[in-house]
mmCIF file of C-alpha atoms in Angstrom:
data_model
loop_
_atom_site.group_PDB
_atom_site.id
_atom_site.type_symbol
_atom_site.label_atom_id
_atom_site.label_comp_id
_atom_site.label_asym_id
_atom_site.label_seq_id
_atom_site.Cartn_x
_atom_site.Cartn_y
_atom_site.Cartn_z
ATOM 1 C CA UNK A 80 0.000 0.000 0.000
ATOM 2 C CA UNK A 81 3.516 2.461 0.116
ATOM 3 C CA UNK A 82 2.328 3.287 -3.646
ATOM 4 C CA UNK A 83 1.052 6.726 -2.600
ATOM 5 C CA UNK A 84 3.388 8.040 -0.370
ATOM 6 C CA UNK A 85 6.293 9.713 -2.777
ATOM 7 C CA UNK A 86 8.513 7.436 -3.093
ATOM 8 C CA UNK A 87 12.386 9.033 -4.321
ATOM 9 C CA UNK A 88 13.889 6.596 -7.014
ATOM 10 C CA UNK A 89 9.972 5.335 -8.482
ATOM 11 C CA UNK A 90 8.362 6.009 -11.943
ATOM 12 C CA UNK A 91 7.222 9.262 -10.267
ATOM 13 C CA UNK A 92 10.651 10.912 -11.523
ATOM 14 C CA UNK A 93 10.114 10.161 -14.793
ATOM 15 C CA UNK A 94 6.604 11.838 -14.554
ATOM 16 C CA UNK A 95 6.204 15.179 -15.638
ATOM 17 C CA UNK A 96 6.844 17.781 -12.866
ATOM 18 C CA UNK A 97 4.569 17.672 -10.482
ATOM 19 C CA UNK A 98 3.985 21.824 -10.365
ATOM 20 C CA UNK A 99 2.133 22.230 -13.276
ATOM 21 C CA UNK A 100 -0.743 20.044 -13.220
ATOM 22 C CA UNK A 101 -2.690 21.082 -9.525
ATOM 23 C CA UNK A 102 -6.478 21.914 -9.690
ATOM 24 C CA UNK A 103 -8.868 23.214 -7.381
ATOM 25 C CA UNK A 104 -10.849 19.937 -6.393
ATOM 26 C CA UNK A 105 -14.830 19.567 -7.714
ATOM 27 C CA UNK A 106 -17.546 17.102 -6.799
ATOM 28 C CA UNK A 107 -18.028 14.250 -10.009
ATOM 29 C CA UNK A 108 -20.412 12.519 -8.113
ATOM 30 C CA UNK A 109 -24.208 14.009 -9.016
ATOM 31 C CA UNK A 110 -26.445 11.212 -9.481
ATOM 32 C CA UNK A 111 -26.906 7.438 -7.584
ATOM 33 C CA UNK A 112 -25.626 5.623 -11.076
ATOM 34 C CA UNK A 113 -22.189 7.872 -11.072
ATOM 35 C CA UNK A 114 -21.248 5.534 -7.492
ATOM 36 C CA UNK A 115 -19.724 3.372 -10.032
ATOM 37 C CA UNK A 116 -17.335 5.459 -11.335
ATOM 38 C CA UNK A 117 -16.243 6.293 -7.549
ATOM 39 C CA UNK A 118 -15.275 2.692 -6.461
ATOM 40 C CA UNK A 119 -13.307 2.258 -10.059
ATOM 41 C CA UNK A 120 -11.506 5.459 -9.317
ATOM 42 C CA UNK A 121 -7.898 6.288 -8.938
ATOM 43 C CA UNK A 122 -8.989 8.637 -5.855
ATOM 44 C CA UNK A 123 -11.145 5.507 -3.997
ATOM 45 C CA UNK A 124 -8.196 2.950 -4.650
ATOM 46 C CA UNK A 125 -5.834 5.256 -3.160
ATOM 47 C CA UNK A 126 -7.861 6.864 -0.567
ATOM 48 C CA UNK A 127 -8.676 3.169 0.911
ATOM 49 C CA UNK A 128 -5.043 2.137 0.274
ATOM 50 C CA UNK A 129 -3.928 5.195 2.772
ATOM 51 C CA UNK A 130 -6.705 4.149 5.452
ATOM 52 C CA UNK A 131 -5.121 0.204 5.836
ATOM 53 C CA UNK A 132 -2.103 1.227 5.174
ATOM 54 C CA UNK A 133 -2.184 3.162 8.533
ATOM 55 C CA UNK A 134 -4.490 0.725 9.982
ATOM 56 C CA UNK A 135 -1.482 -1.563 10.031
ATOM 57 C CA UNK A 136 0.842 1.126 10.803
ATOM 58 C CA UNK A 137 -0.817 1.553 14.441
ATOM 59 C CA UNK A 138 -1.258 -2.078 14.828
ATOM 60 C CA UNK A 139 -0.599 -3.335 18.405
ATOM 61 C CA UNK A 140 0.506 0.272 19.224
ATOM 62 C CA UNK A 141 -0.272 2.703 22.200
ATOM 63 C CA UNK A 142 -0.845 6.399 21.348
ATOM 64 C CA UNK A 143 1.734 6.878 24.500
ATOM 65 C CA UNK A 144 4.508 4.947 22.662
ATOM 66 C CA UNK A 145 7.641 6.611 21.099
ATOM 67 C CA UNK A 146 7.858 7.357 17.690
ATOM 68 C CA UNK A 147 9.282 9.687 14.559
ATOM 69 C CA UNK A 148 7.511 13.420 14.876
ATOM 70 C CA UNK A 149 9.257 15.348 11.770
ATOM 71 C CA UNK A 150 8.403 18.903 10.790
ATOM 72 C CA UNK A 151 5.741 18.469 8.620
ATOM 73 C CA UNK A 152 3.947 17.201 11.676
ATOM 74 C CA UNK A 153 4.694 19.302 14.028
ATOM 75 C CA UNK A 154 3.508 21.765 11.439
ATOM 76 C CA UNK A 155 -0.025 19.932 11.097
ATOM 77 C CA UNK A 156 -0.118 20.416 14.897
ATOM 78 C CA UNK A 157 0.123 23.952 14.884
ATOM 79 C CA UNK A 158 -2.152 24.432 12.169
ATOM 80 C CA UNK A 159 -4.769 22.729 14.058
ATOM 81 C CA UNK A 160 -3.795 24.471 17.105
ATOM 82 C CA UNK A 161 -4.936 27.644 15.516
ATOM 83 C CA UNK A 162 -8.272 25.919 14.873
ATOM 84 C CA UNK A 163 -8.314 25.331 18.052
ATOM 85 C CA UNK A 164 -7.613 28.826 19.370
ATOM 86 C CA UNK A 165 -10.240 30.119 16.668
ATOM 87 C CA UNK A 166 -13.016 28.448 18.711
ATOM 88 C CA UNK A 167 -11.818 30.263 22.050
ATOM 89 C CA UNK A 168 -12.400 33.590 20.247
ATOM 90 C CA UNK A 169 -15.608 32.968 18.495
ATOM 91 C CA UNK A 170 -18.298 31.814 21.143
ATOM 92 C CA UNK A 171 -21.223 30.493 20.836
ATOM 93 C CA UNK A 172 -24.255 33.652 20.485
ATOM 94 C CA UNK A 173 -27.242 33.349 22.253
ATOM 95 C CA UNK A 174 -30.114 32.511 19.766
ATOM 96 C CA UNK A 175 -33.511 30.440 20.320
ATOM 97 C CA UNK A 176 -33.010 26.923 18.628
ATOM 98 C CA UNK A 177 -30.654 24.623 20.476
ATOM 99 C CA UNK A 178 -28.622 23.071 18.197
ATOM 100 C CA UNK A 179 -26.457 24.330 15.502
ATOM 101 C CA UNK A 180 -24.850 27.590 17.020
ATOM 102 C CA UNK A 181 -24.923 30.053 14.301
ATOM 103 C CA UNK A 182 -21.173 31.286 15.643
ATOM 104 C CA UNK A 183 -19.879 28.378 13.875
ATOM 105 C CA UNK A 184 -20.617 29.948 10.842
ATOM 106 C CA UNK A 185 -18.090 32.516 12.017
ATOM 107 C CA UNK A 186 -15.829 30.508 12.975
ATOM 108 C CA UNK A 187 -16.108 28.619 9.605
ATOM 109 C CA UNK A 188 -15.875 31.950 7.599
ATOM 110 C CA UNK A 189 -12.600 32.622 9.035
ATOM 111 C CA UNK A 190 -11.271 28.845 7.989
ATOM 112 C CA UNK A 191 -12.801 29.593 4.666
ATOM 113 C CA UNK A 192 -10.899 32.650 4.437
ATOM 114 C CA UNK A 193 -7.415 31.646 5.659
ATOM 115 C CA UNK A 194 -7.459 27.879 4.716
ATOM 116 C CA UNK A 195 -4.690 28.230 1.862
ATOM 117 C CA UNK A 196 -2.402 30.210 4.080
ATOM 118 C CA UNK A 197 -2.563 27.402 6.391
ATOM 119 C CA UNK A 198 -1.677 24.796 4.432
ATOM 120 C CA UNK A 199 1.080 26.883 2.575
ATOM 121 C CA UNK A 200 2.559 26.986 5.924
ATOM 122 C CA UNK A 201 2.777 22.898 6.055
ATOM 123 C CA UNK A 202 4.484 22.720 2.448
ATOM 124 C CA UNK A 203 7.706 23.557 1.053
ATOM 125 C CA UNK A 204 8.042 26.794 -1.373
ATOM 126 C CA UNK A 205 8.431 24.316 -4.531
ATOM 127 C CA UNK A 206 4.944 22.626 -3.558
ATOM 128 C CA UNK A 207 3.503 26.101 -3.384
ATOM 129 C CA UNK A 208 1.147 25.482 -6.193
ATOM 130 C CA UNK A 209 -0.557 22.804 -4.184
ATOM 131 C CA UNK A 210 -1.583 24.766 -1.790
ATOM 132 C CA UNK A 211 -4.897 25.164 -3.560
ATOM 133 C CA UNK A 212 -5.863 22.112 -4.402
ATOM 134 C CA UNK A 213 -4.811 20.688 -0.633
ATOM 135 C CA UNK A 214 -6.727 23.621 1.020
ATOM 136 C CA UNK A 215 -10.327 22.850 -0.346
ATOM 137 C CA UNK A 216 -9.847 19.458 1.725
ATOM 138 C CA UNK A 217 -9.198 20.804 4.581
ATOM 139 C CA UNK A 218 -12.092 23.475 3.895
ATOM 140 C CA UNK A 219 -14.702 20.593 3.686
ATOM 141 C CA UNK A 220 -13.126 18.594 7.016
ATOM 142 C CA UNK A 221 -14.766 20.633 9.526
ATOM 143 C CA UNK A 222 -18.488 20.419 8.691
ATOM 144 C CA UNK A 223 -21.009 22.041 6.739
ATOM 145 C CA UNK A 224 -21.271 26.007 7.757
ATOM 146 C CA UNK A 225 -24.891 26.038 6.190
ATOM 147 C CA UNK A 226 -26.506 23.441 8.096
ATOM 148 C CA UNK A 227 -23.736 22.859 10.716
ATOM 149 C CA UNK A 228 -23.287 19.738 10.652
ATOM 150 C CA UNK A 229 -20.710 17.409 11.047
ATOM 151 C CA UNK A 230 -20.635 13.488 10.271
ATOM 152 C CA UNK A 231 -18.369 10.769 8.066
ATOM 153 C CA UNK A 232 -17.790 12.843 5.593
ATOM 154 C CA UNK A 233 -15.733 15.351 6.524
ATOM 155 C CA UNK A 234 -13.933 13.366 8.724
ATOM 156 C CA UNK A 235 -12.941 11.482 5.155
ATOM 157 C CA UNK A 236 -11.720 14.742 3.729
ATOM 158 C CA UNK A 237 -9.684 15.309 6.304
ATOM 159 C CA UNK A 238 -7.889 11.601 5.708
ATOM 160 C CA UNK A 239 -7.770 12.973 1.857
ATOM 161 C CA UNK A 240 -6.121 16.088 3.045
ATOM 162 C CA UNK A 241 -3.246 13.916 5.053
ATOM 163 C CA UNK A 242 -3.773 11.442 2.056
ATOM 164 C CA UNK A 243 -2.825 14.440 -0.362
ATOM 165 C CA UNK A 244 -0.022 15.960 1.629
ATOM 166 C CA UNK A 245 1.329 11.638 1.563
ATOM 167 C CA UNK A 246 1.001 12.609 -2.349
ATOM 168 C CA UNK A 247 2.970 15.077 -2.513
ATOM 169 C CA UNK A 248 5.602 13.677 -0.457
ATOM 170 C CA UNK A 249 5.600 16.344 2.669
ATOM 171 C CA UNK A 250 4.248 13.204 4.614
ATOM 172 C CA UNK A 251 6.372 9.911 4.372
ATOM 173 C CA UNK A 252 6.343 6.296 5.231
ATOM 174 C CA UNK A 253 7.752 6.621 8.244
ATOM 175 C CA UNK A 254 5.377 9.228 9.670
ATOM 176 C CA UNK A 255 2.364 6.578 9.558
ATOM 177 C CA UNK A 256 2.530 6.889 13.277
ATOM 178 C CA UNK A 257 2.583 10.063 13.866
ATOM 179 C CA UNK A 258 0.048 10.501 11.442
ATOM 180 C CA UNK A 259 -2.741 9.139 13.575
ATOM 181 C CA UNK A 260 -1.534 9.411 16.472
ATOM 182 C CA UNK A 261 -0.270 12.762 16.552
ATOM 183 C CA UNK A 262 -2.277 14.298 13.683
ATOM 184 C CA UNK A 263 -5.305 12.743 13.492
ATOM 185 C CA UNK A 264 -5.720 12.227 16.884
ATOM 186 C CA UNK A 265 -5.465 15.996 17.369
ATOM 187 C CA UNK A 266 -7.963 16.713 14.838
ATOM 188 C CA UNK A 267 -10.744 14.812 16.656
ATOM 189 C CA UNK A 268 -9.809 16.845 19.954
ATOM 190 C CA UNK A 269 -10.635 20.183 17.648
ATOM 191 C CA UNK A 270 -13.730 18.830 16.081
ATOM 192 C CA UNK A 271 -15.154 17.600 19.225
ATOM 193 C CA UNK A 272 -14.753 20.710 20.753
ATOM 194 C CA UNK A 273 -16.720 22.147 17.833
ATOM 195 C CA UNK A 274 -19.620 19.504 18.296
ATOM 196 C CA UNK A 275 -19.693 20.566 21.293
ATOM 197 C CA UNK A 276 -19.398 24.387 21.563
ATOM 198 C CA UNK A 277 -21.592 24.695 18.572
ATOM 199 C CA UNK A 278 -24.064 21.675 18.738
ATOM 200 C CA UNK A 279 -23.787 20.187 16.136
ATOM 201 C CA UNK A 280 -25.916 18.342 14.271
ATOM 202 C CA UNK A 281 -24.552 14.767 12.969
ATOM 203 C CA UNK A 282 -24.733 14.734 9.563
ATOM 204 C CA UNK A 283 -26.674 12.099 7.668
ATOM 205 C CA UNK A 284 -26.584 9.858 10.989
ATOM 206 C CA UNK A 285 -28.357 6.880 11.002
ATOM 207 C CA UNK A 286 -29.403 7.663 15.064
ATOM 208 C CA UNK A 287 -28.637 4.802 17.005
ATOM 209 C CA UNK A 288 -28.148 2.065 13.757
ATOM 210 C CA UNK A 289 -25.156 4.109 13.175
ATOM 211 C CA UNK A 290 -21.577 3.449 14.907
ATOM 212 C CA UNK A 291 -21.389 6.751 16.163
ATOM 213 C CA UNK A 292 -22.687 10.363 15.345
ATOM 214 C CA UNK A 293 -19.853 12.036 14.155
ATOM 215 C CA UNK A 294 -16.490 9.922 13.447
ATOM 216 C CA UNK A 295 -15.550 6.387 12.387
ATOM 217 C CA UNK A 296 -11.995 6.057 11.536
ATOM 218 C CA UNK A 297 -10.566 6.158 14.972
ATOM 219 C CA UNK A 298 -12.722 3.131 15.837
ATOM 220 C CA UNK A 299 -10.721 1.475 12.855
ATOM 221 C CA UNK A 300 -7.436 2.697 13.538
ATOM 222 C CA UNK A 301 -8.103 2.497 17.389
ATOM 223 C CA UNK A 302 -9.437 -1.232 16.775
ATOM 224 C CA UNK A 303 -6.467 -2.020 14.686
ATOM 225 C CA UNK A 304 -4.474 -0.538 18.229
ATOM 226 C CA UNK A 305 -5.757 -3.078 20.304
ATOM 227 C CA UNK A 306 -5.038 -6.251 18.299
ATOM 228 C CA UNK A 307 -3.306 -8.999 20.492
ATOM 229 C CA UNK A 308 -3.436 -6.444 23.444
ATOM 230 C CA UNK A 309 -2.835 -9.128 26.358
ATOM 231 C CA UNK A 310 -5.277 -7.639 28.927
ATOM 232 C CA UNK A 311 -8.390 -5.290 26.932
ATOM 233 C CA UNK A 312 -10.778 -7.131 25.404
ATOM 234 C CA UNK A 313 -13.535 -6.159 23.214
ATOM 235 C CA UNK A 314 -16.118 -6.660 26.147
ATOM 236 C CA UNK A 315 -14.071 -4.189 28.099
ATOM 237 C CA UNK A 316 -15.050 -1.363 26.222
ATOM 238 C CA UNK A 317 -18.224 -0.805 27.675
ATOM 239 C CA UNK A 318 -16.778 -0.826 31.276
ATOM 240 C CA UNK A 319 -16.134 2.497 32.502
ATOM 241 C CA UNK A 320 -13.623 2.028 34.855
ATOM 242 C CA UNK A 321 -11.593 0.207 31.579
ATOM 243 C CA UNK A 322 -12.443 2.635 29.719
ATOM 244 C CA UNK A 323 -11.285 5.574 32.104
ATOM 245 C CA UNK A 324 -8.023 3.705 32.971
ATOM 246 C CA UNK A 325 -7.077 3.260 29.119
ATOM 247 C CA UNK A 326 -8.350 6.006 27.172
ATOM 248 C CA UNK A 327 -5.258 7.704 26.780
ATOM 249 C CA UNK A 328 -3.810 5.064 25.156
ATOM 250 C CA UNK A 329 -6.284 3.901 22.883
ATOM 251 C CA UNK A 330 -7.858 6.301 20.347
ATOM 252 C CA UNK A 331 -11.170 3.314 20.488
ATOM 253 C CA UNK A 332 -11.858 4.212 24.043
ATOM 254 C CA UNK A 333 -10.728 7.777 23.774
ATOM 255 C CA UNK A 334 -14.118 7.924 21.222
ATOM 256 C CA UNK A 335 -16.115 5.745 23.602
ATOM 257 C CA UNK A 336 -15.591 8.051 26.881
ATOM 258 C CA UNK A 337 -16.721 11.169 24.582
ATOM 259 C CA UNK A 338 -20.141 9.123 23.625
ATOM 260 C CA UNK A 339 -20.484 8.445 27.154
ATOM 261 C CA UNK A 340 -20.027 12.100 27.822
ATOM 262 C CA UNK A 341 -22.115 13.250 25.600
ATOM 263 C CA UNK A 342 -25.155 10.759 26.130
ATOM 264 C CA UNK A 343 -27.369 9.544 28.767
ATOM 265 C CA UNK A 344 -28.870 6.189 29.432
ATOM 266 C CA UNK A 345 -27.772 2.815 28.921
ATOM 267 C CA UNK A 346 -24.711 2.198 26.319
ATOM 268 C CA UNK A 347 -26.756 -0.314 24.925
ATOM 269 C CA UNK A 348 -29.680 2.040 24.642
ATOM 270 C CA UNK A 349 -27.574 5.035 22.787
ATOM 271 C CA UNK A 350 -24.888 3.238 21.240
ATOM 272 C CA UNK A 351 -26.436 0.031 19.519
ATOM 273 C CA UNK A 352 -23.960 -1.205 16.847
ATOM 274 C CA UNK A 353 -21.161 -0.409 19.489
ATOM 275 C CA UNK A 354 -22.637 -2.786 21.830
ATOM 276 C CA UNK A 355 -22.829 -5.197 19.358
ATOM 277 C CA UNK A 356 -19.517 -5.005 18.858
ATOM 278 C CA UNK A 357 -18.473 -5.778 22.121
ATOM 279 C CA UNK A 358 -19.693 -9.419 21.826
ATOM 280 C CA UNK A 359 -17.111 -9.914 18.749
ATOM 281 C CA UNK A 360 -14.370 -12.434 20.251
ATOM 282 C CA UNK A 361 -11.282 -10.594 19.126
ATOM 283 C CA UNK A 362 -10.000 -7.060 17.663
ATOM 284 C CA UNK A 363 -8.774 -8.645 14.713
ATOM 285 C CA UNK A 364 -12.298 -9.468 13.799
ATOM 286 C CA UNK A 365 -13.450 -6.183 15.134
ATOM 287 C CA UNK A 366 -11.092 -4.260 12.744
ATOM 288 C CA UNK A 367 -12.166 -6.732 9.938
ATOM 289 C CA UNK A 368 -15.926 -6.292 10.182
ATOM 290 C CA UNK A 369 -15.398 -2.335 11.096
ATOM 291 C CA UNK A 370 -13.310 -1.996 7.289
ATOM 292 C CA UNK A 371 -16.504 -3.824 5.608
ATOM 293 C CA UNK A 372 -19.165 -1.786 7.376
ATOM 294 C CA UNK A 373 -16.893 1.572 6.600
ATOM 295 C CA UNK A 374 -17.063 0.988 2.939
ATOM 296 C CA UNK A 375 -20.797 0.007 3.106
ATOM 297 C CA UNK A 376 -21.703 2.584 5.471
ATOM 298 C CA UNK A 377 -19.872 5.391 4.796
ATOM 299 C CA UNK A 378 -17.691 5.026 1.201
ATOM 300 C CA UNK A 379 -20.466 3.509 -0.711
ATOM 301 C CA UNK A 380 -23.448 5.368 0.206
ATOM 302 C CA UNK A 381 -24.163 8.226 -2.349
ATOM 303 C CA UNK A 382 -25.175 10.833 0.434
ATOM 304 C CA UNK A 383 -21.548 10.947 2.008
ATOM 305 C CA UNK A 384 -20.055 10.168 -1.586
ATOM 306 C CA UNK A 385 -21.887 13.066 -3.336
ATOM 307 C CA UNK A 386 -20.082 15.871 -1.237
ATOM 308 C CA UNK A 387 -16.379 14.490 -1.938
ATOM 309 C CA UNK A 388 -14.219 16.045 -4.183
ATOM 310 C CA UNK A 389 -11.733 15.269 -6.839
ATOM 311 C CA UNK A 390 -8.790 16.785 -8.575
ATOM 312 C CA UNK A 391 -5.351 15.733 -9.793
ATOM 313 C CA UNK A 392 -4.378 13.926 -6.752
ATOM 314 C CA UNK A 393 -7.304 11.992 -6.010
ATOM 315 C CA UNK A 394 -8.732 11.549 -9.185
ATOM 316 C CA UNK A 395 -11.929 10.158 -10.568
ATOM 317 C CA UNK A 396 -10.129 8.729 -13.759
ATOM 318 C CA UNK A 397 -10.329 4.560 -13.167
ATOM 319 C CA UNK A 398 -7.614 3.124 -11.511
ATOM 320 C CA UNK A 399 -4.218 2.519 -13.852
ATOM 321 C CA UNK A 400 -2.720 -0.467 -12.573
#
């Protein structure tokens, strides 16, 4: 699965220089029929290729261990950071309706604004021209500013925006761990503090048939994290005092303490498919059966799919090889 991260010394040299060819991403996918021409993409092969290659690149690993933090991460950090800060300034206004704090749209406008400065910041001068097309992926990571909103996908634009970055070669191979667990990890801090300051709505959620509200990678990744762990079983997870012993090094009960936090009543009540879940024998299985649901769930359902968007580095052309 390397084949996307840049690698020095492959075909890619022989290509023609990367520079001239960026475009500002756009949505392909109108219609139910054109779901087709997603899963025979270039962008889906690659985009799935980037979420197992990192699924194994966490494997059996706790997101206290040691590991490579370059600059390009530490960059990603600060970027969020700011995000971060943004929400500090922009509080939530009083208005009638509950949910959906129109301050977010504030808060969004400001992204909106200053999103390509941002990511110039993360990429060398000679990448400059990426900038644009890289941006608009972050842009659409944070939820929808019009109905505020928040759900699977934009948390899959955000893994296109590290998948792009891998594309371009400012991310490497060996940065897979820092990757989730520095990176990603960081970004689901920021965007549950925006579900939270702004209530927001979960976008197309399937209520309590769905995994969860708002994310579902880090119950991948954080599965993936627990594999031959000698002590935490799946059945654990929905003990609290496991839970509140181990979330901070496991991303799976990291996301499991914030559902807890955020909902009242029995888990099994709220959080259906999770407890479900927690009857599965292994986390090898669990990571198995989470991949299959993702792609049915989330990657082949046309009202996620319809929002995503594709340029020159995650293309809709079919795949090559």
């Amino acid at each position: 699965f390397t084949s996307f991260f840049h690698l020095p010394g492959t075909s890619e040299e022989v290509a023609p220089p990367v520079q001239t060819c960026f475009m500002v991403p756009k949505k392909e996918i109108n219609v139910v029929s054109d779901m087709a021409k997603w899963k025979r993409s270039q962008a889906y092969a690659d985009y799935m290729g980037f979420i197992l290659t990192l699924n194994e690149g966490v494997r059996g690993k706790k997101l206290t261990c040691e590991y490579k933090v370059s600059e390009p991460i530490e960059k990603l950090v600060a970027l969020l950071n700011t995000l971060d800060r943004w929400i500090d300034e922009t509080p939530p206004v009083d208005q009638p309706s509950r949910f959906g704090n129109k301050a977010f749209r504030t808060w969004y406008a400001k992204l909106d604004q200053e999103a390509e400065r941002l990511v110039s910041a993360v990429i060398p001068k000679h990448l400059a021209d990426a900038a644009p097309e890289v941006a608009v992926y972050l842009k659409e990571s944070v939820g929808n500013s019009t109905r505020i909103d928040y759900g699977t996908g934009h948390e899959a634009a955000f893994a296109a925006f590290l998948c792009c970055l891998c594309k371009i070669g400012v991310l490497r191979v060996d940065d897979q761990m820092a990757i989730v667990f520095k990176v990603f990890n960081r970004y689901l801090e920021v965007m549950r503090k925006l579900q939270k300051t702004y209530r927001m709505e979960p976008a197309g959620s399937q209520g309590v048939w769905g995994l969860d509200d708002f994310q579902f990678l880090p119950f991948i990744w954080g599965s993936s994290q627990l594999i031959d762990n000698p002590s935490l079983e799946p059945r654990h997870f929905v003990d609290e005092k496991v839970v509140n012993e181990n979330h901070k090094d496991f991303m799976f009960l990291e996301c499991i303490l914030f559902i807890t936090e955020m909902k009242t009543g029995p888990f099994a009540e709220h959080s259906n498919q999770l407890w479900n879940i927690s009857a599965v024998p292994s986390w090898s299985k669990v990571n198995q059966g989470l991949i299959r649901m993702y792609k049915a769930e989330c990657l082949e359902k046309f009202p996620v799919i319809q929002h995503f968007k594709f340029g020159s580095l995650l293309p809709i052309q079919p795949v090559t090889s």
